[in-house]
GROMACS .gro file of C-alpha atoms in nm:
model
  141
    1MET     CA    1   0.000   0.000   0.000
    2ILE     CA    2   0.287   0.243   0.068
    3ALA     CA    3   0.572   0.281  -0.181
    4TYR     CA    4   0.795   0.510   0.025
    5VAL     CA    5   0.815   0.743   0.321
    6MET     CA    6   1.050   1.040   0.326
    7LEU     CA    7   1.170   1.188   0.655
    8GLY     CA    8   1.337   1.526   0.637
    9SER     CA    9   1.688   1.565   0.773
   10ASN     CA   10   1.924   1.859   0.803
   11ASP     CA   11   2.224   1.631   0.853
   12ILE     CA   12   2.241   1.314   0.642
   13PRO     CA   13   2.562   1.178   0.802
   14THR     CA   14   2.397   1.199   1.146
   15SER     CA   15   2.081   1.050   1.002
   16ARG     CA   16   2.279   0.759   0.856
   17ALA     CA   17   2.458   0.700   1.187
   18PHE     CA   18   2.111   0.636   1.333
   19TYR     CA   19   1.927   0.463   1.047
   20ASP     CA   20   2.203   0.242   0.901
   21PRO     CA   21   2.227   0.009   1.205
   22LEU     CA   22   1.855   0.028   1.285
   23MET     CA   23   1.749  -0.057   0.930
   24HIS     CA   24   2.006  -0.338   0.918
   25LEU     CA   25   1.846  -0.487   1.232
   26ILE     CA   26   1.508  -0.508   1.058
   27GLY     CA   27   1.653  -0.640   0.733
   28ALA     CA   28   1.680  -0.325   0.522
   29GLU     CA   29   1.997  -0.183   0.368
   30PRO     CA   30   2.093   0.148   0.206
   31ARG     CA   31   2.009   0.157  -0.163
   32ALA     CA   32   2.245   0.272  -0.434
   33GLY     CA   33   2.265   0.646  -0.484
   34ALA     CA   34   2.313   0.759  -0.124
   35SER     CA   35   2.467   1.105  -0.105
   36ASP     CA   36   2.515   1.396   0.132
   37LYS     CA   37   2.156   1.498   0.048
   38ARG     CA   38   1.970   1.166   0.071
   39VAL     CA   39   1.983   0.803   0.176
   40SER     CA   40   1.711   0.547   0.124
   41TYR     CA   41   1.661   0.197   0.264
   42ALA     CA   42   1.469  -0.106   0.143
   43GLN     CA   43   1.438  -0.474   0.213
   44ALA     CA   44   1.509  -0.738  -0.052
   45GLY     CA   45   1.184  -0.679  -0.246
   46GLY     CA   46   1.275  -0.315  -0.307
   47MET     CA   47   0.965  -0.159  -0.150
   48PRO     CA   48   0.851   0.003   0.066
   49ILE     CA   49   1.136   0.249   0.095
   50LEU     CA   50   1.234   0.473   0.384
   51ALA     CA   51   1.427   0.780   0.274
   52SER     CA   52   1.604   1.033   0.491
   53THR     CA   53   1.652   1.341   0.280
   54ARG     CA   54   1.721   1.711   0.283
   55PRO     CA   55   1.401   1.890   0.178
   56TYR     CA   56   1.374   1.947  -0.197
   57ASP     CA   57   1.300   2.317  -0.146
   58GLU     CA   58   1.627   2.346   0.053
   59ALA     CA   59   1.444   2.488   0.357
   60LEU     CA   60   1.521   2.336   0.698
   61ALA     CA   61   1.357   2.004   0.778
   62GLN     CA   62   1.115   2.041   1.067
   63ALA     CA   63   0.928   1.793   1.285
   64GLY     CA   64   0.581   1.689   1.178
   65ASN     CA   65   0.386   1.680   1.502
   66GLY     CA   66   0.178   1.362   1.507
   67VAL     CA   67   0.376   1.194   1.228
   68MET     CA   68   0.514   0.848   1.301
   69VAL     CA   69   0.652   0.568   1.085
   70ALA     CA   70   0.624   0.211   1.217
   71PHE     CA   71   0.847  -0.069   1.092
   72PRO     CA   72   0.720  -0.427   1.110
   73VAL     CA   73   0.957  -0.674   1.274
   74ALA     CA   74   0.936  -1.053   1.310
   75SER     CA   75   0.884  -1.084   1.684
   76ARG     CA   76   0.826  -0.905   2.009
   77GLU     CA   77   1.185  -0.979   2.101
   78ARG     CA   78   1.296  -0.793   1.787
   79VAL     CA   79   1.082  -0.496   1.901
   80GLU     CA   80   1.286  -0.488   2.221
   81GLU     CA   81   1.614  -0.513   2.027
   82ALA     CA   82   1.517  -0.227   1.795
   83TYR     CA   83   1.410  -0.014   2.091
   84ALA     CA   84   1.736  -0.075   2.280
   85LEU     CA   85   1.944  -0.007   1.968
   86ALA     CA   86   1.759   0.317   1.890
   87LEU     CA   87   1.820   0.445   2.243
   88ARG     CA   88   2.191   0.353   2.222
   89LEU     CA   89   2.205   0.548   1.895
   90GLY     CA   90   2.073   0.861   2.067
   91ALA     CA   91   1.695   0.842   2.020
   92HIS     CA   92   1.458   0.972   2.285
   93ASP     CA   93   1.213   0.731   2.447
   94GLU     CA   94   0.855   0.798   2.340
   95GLY     CA   95   0.713   0.468   2.469
   96ALA     CA   96   0.879   0.150   2.594
   97PRO     CA   97   0.802  -0.193   2.444
   98GLY     CA   98   0.465  -0.327   2.547
   99VAL     CA   99   0.123  -0.430   2.422
  100ARG     CA  100  -0.070  -0.150   2.258
  101SER     CA  101  -0.424  -0.285   2.287
  102ASP     CA  102  -0.573   0.060   2.225
  103GLN     CA  103  -0.449   0.056   1.865
  104THR     CA  104  -0.644  -0.050   1.556
  105ILE     CA  105  -0.431  -0.366   1.542
  106PRO     CA  106  -0.335  -0.496   1.888
  107SER     CA  107   0.041  -0.525   1.883
  108THR     CA  108   0.363  -0.496   2.072
  109ALA     CA  109   0.531  -0.169   1.988
  110ALA     CA  110   0.822   0.044   2.094
  111THR     CA  111   0.840   0.408   1.998
  112PHE     CA  112   1.148   0.626   1.980
  113ALA     CA  113   1.205   0.976   1.849
  114THR     CA  114   1.530   1.070   1.685
  115ARG     CA  115   1.732   1.321   1.880
  116TRP     CA  116   1.728   1.576   1.601
  117ALA     CA  117   1.347   1.578   1.630
  118THR     CA  118   1.245   1.560   1.267
  119SER     CA  119   1.089   1.216   1.295
  120CYS     CA  120   0.935   0.964   1.528
  121VAL     CA  121   0.971   0.598   1.442
  122SER     CA  122   0.848   0.275   1.594
  123ALA     CA  123   0.911  -0.100   1.569
  124ILE     CA  124   0.596  -0.310   1.577
  125SER     CA  125   0.514  -0.680   1.591
  126THR     CA  126   0.164  -0.819   1.548
  127GLY     CA  127   0.288  -1.179   1.569
  128PRO     CA  128   0.176  -1.435   1.824
  129ARG     CA  129   0.298  -1.421   2.180
  130ARG     CA  130   0.602  -1.642   2.188
  131SER     CA  131   0.718  -1.629   2.542
  132ARG     CA  132   0.607  -1.600   2.897
  133ARG     CA  133   0.764  -1.254   2.900
  134SER     CA  134   0.535  -1.146   2.615
  135ARG     CA  135   0.228  -1.264   2.808
  136ALA     CA  136   0.349  -1.058   3.103
  137TYR     CA  137   0.322  -0.743   2.887
  138GLU     CA  138  -0.049  -0.795   2.852
  139SER     CA  139  -0.113  -0.864   3.218
  140GLY     CA  140   0.109  -0.573   3.324
  141ASP     CA  141   0.355  -0.793   3.518
   0.00000   0.00000   0.00000
């Protein structure tokens, strides 16, 4: 349904320092053509694409309040790994891993905002509960 998402950045090297390892964790790699103005990532099928780019109009990238991009991952454990990695890379915590039953699709999600505040991203798993620890999320233990 979505072909690509572009997140504005005023500093592509800093953006890459964050997104390169995070995208690798979820199975996406930088595509050919990365430059000091843009980098894009995709999984093996080529789409959807996440791009971190300087705005085309050359104005400063600014945060879009209420905008969030969620990346699907294979398991709840991978949600936790992505969350921990994002925080180590300098992201701000916007919601620790846990069941989000108030969402349209009940899921385990972790939300983190990049420190340069032009985007908010999340890792999400809608897969089955695989461990006792995952069941504890739902009960609040």
